[in-house]
PDB file of C-alpha atoms in Angstrom:
ATOM      1  CA  GLN A   4      98.758  91.047 103.035  1.00  0.00           C
ATOM      2  CA  VAL A   5      99.846  92.805  99.840  1.00  0.00           C
ATOM      3  CA  GLU A   6     103.586  92.887  99.250  1.00  0.00           C
ATOM      4  CA  LEU A   7     105.521  94.963  96.734  1.00  0.00           C
ATOM      5  CA  VAL A   8     109.189  94.074  96.341  1.00  0.00           C
ATOM      6  CA  GLU A   9     111.464  96.453  94.473  1.00  0.00           C
ATOM      7  CA  SER A  10     114.890  95.690  93.084  1.00  0.00           C
ATOM      8  CA  GLY A  11     117.432  97.053  90.644  1.00  0.00           C
ATOM      9  CA  GLY A  12     118.663 100.168  92.383  1.00  0.00           C
ATOM     10  CA  GLY A  13     122.313 101.052  92.585  1.00  0.00           C
ATOM     11  CA  SER A  14     124.968 103.589  91.730  1.00  0.00           C
ATOM     12  CA  VAL A  15     125.710 104.667  88.153  1.00  0.00           C
ATOM     13  CA  GLN A  16     127.489 107.469  86.366  1.00  0.00           C
ATOM     14  CA  ALA A  17     125.622 110.224  84.574  1.00  0.00           C
ATOM     15  CA  GLY A  18     124.373 109.030  81.195  1.00  0.00           C
ATOM     16  CA  GLY A  19     124.037 105.456  82.340  1.00  0.00           C
ATOM     17  CA  SER A  20     120.984 103.235  82.684  1.00  0.00           C
ATOM     18  CA  LEU A  21     119.212 101.206  85.332  1.00  0.00           C
ATOM     19  CA  ARG A  22     116.157  98.981  85.278  1.00  0.00           C
ATOM     20  CA  LEU A  23     113.994  98.840  88.381  1.00  0.00           C
ATOM     21  CA  SER A  24     111.562  96.012  89.032  1.00  0.00           C
ATOM     22  CA  CYS A  25     108.515  95.769  91.268  1.00  0.00           C
ATOM     23  CA  ALA A  26     106.952  92.382  91.916  1.00  0.00           C
ATOM     24  CA  ALA A  27     103.472  92.350  93.421  1.00  0.00           C
ATOM     25  CA  SER A  28     102.042  89.493  95.438  1.00  0.00           C
ATOM     26  CA  ARG A  29      98.676  88.904  97.085  1.00  0.00           C
ATOM     27  CA  TYR A  30      97.274  91.741  95.018  1.00  0.00           C
ATOM     28  CA  THR A  31      94.728  91.997  92.221  1.00  0.00           C
ATOM     29  CA  TYR A  32      97.288  93.100  89.682  1.00  0.00           C
ATOM     30  CA  SER A  33      95.293  92.455  86.504  1.00  0.00           C
ATOM     31  CA  SER A  34      93.226  95.630  86.794  1.00  0.00           C
ATOM     32  CA  SER A  35      95.129  98.202  88.789  1.00  0.00           C
ATOM     33  CA  CYS A  36      97.322 101.267  88.602  1.00  0.00           C
ATOM     34  CA  MET A  37     100.986 100.618  89.322  1.00  0.00           C
ATOM     35  CA  GLY A  38     103.102 103.682  89.933  1.00  0.00           C
ATOM     36  CA  TRP A  39     106.716 104.647  90.459  1.00  0.00           C
ATOM     37  CA  PHE A  40     107.554 107.516  92.793  1.00  0.00           C
ATOM     38  CA  ARG A  41     110.791 109.023  94.018  1.00  0.00           C
ATOM     39  CA  GLN A  42     111.794 111.045  97.035  1.00  0.00           C
ATOM     40  CA  ALA A  43     114.949 112.850  98.076  1.00  0.00           C
ATOM     41  CA  PRO A  44     115.705 113.923 101.654  1.00  0.00           C
ATOM     42  CA  GLY A  45     113.681 116.979 102.610  1.00  0.00           C
ATOM     43  CA  GLU A  46     111.496 116.808  99.498  1.00  0.00           C
ATOM     44  CA  GLU A  47     107.988 115.582  98.788  1.00  0.00           C
ATOM     45  CA  ARG A  48     107.405 112.252  97.115  1.00  0.00           C
ATOM     46  CA  GLU A  49     107.171 112.792  93.352  1.00  0.00           C
ATOM     47  CA  GLY A  50     105.231 110.792  90.789  1.00  0.00           C
ATOM     48  CA  VAL A  51     107.547 109.437  88.083  1.00  0.00           C
ATOM     49  CA  ALA A  52     105.428 107.087  85.984  1.00  0.00           C
ATOM     50  CA  ALA A  53     102.422 104.798  86.146  1.00  0.00           C
ATOM     51  CA  ILE A  54     100.789 102.076  84.108  1.00  0.00           C
ATOM     52  CA  TYR A  55      97.239 100.814  83.997  1.00  0.00           C
ATOM     53  CA  THR A  56      97.718  97.071  83.954  1.00  0.00           C
ATOM     54  CA  ASN A  57      94.564  96.254  81.999  1.00  0.00           C
ATOM     55  CA  GLY A  58      95.585  97.554  78.603  1.00  0.00           C
ATOM     56  CA  GLY A  59      98.978  99.070  79.338  1.00  0.00           C
ATOM     57  CA  THR A  60      98.208 102.792  79.167  1.00  0.00           C
ATOM     58  CA  THR A  61     101.194 104.696  80.550  1.00  0.00           C
ATOM     59  CA  TYR A  62     101.661 108.040  82.269  1.00  0.00           C
ATOM     60  CA  TYR A  63     104.833 110.041  82.914  1.00  0.00           C
ATOM     61  CA  GLY A  64     106.015 113.019  84.848  1.00  0.00           C
ATOM     62  CA  ASP A  65     107.331 115.830  82.676  1.00  0.00           C
ATOM     63  CA  SER A  66     110.882 115.557  84.002  1.00  0.00           C
ATOM     64  CA  VAL A  67     111.353 111.969  82.806  1.00  0.00           C
ATOM     65  CA  LYS A  68     109.506 111.861  79.482  1.00  0.00           C
ATOM     66  CA  GLY A  69     111.769 110.524  76.761  1.00  0.00           C
ATOM     67  CA  ARG A  70     114.235 109.048  79.260  1.00  0.00           C
ATOM     68  CA  PHE A  71     112.226 106.636  81.407  1.00  0.00           C
ATOM     69  CA  THR A  72     109.902 103.875  80.241  1.00  0.00           C
ATOM     70  CA  ILE A  73     107.423 101.965  82.380  1.00  0.00           C
ATOM     71  CA  SER A  74     106.361  98.503  81.274  1.00  0.00           C
ATOM     72  CA  GLN A  75     104.843  95.330  82.658  1.00  0.00           C
ATOM     73  CA  ASP A  76     104.929  91.562  82.524  1.00  0.00           C
ATOM     74  CA  ASN A  77     101.431  90.435  83.405  1.00  0.00           C
ATOM     75  CA  ALA A  78     102.450  86.791  83.739  1.00  0.00           C
ATOM     76  CA  LYS A  79     104.860  87.770  86.523  1.00  0.00           C
ATOM     77  CA  ASN A  80     102.727  90.493  88.154  1.00  0.00           C
ATOM     78  CA  THR A  81     105.740  92.732  87.716  1.00  0.00           C
ATOM     79  CA  VAL A  82     106.247  96.296  86.546  1.00  0.00           C
ATOM     80  CA  TYR A  83     109.528  97.789  85.387  1.00  0.00           C
ATOM     81  CA  LEU A  84     111.035 101.218  85.157  1.00  0.00           C
ATOM     82  CA  GLN A  85     113.740 101.465  82.518  1.00  0.00           C
ATOM     83  CA  MET A  86     115.799 104.556  83.261  1.00  0.00           C
ATOM     84  CA  SER A  87     118.165 105.860  80.595  1.00  0.00           C
ATOM     85  CA  SER A  88     120.268 108.990  80.179  1.00  0.00           C
ATOM     86  CA  LEU A  89     120.379 109.307  83.937  1.00  0.00           C
ATOM     87  CA  LYS A  90     121.234 112.645  85.484  1.00  0.00           C
ATOM     88  CA  PRO A  91     122.537 113.521  88.959  1.00  0.00           C
ATOM     89  CA  GLU A  92     119.147 115.043  89.764  1.00  0.00           C
ATOM     90  CA  ASP A  93     117.610 111.584  89.330  1.00  0.00           C
ATOM     91  CA  THR A  94     119.334 110.544  92.562  1.00  0.00           C
ATOM     92  CA  ASP A  95     116.499 109.499  94.861  1.00  0.00           C
ATOM     93  CA  MET A  96     114.844 106.699  96.721  1.00  0.00           C
ATOM     94  CA  TYR A  97     112.426 105.081  94.277  1.00  0.00           C
ATOM     95  CA  TYR A  98     109.187 103.510  95.462  1.00  0.00           C
ATOM     96  CA  CYS A  99     106.667 101.246  93.806  1.00  0.00           C
ATOM     97  CA  ALA A 100     102.990 101.755  94.610  1.00  0.00           C
ATOM     98  CA  ALA A 101      99.754  99.915  93.847  1.00  0.00           C
ATOM     99  CA  GLY A 102      96.296 101.445  93.605  1.00  0.00           C
ATOM    100  CA  ARG A 103      92.867 101.099  92.107  1.00  0.00           C
ATOM    101  CA  PRO A 104      92.315 101.976  88.430  1.00  0.00           C
ATOM    102  CA  THR A 105      91.181 105.458  89.405  1.00  0.00           C
ATOM    103  CA  ALA A 106      94.737 106.290  90.438  1.00  0.00           C
ATOM    104  CA  CYS A 107      95.742 106.223  86.768  1.00  0.00           C
ATOM    105  CA  MET A 108      92.496 107.524  85.344  1.00  0.00           C
ATOM    106  CA  TYR A 109      92.367 110.694  87.428  1.00  0.00           C
ATOM    107  CA  ASP A 110      95.933 111.764  88.279  1.00  0.00           C
ATOM    108  CA  PHE A 111      98.669 109.194  88.808  1.00  0.00           C
ATOM    109  CA  ARG A 112     100.662 111.657  90.914  1.00  0.00           C
ATOM    110  CA  ARG A 113      98.162 111.735  93.794  1.00  0.00           C
ATOM    111  CA  LEU A 114      99.713 109.799  96.664  1.00  0.00           C
ATOM    112  CA  THR A 115      96.392 109.115  98.359  1.00  0.00           C
ATOM    113  CA  GLU A 116      95.177 107.031  95.410  1.00  0.00           C
ATOM    114  CA  TYR A 117      97.666 104.264  96.227  1.00  0.00           C
ATOM    115  CA  ALA A 118      96.905 101.807  98.991  1.00  0.00           C
ATOM    116  CA  TYR A 119     100.201  99.912  99.062  1.00  0.00           C
ATOM    117  CA  TRP A 120     103.855 100.862  98.869  1.00  0.00           C
ATOM    118  CA  GLY A 121     107.122  99.023  98.531  1.00  0.00           C
ATOM    119  CA  GLN A 122     110.128  99.488 100.761  1.00  0.00           C
ATOM    120  CA  GLY A 123     112.042 101.548  98.220  1.00  0.00           C
ATOM    121  CA  THR A 124     115.260 101.058  96.297  1.00  0.00           C
ATOM    122  CA  HIS A 125     117.917 103.735  96.136  1.00  0.00           C
ATOM    123  CA  VAL A 126     119.373 105.168  92.945  1.00  0.00           C
ATOM    124  CA  THR A 127     122.526 107.282  92.953  1.00  0.00           C
ATOM    125  CA  VAL A 128     123.722 109.032  89.804  1.00  0.00           C
ATOM    126  CA  SER A 129     127.180 110.546  90.027  1.00  0.00           C
ATOM    127  CA  SER A 130     128.745 113.143  87.763  1.00  0.00           C
TER     128      SER A 130
END
C-alpha cells in the first residue's frame, strides 16, 4: 500500500524558516503530481504547492508565491517544501498528497485528484 511520510514540522517565530519533507514508498513517483496542502481547524484544506515529478514543473498558491519553494529528489522519491518568511497565518497542519499527472496539469488545488495522503505535520508560527 502507498505510504507518504511527512517530517519537518515544528514551532518557529515569525520570519523564520522550515523545510518539510515527504517521502513516498510503494508508489510510482517518477511520473506523478506531488502536492502540499494545509488545513486549519474549521477551514477547508488549501492547496499550497505542487510539482510534476517528470520534468519538475511547479505550481503555487497565490498566498505563498515568493516565500515557499517546492522541490524534489528523484533518487529518494522525496519532495520538499521550503518555507521562508513565515507568518502567523501560515500556522496549519500540512499534508503531502500524491496523484496522477492530471492533478498538476488541470488544477493542483483539486483535492479529488489526489489518491493518497500523508498523516500531516503541524507548523506553528508565533508572533
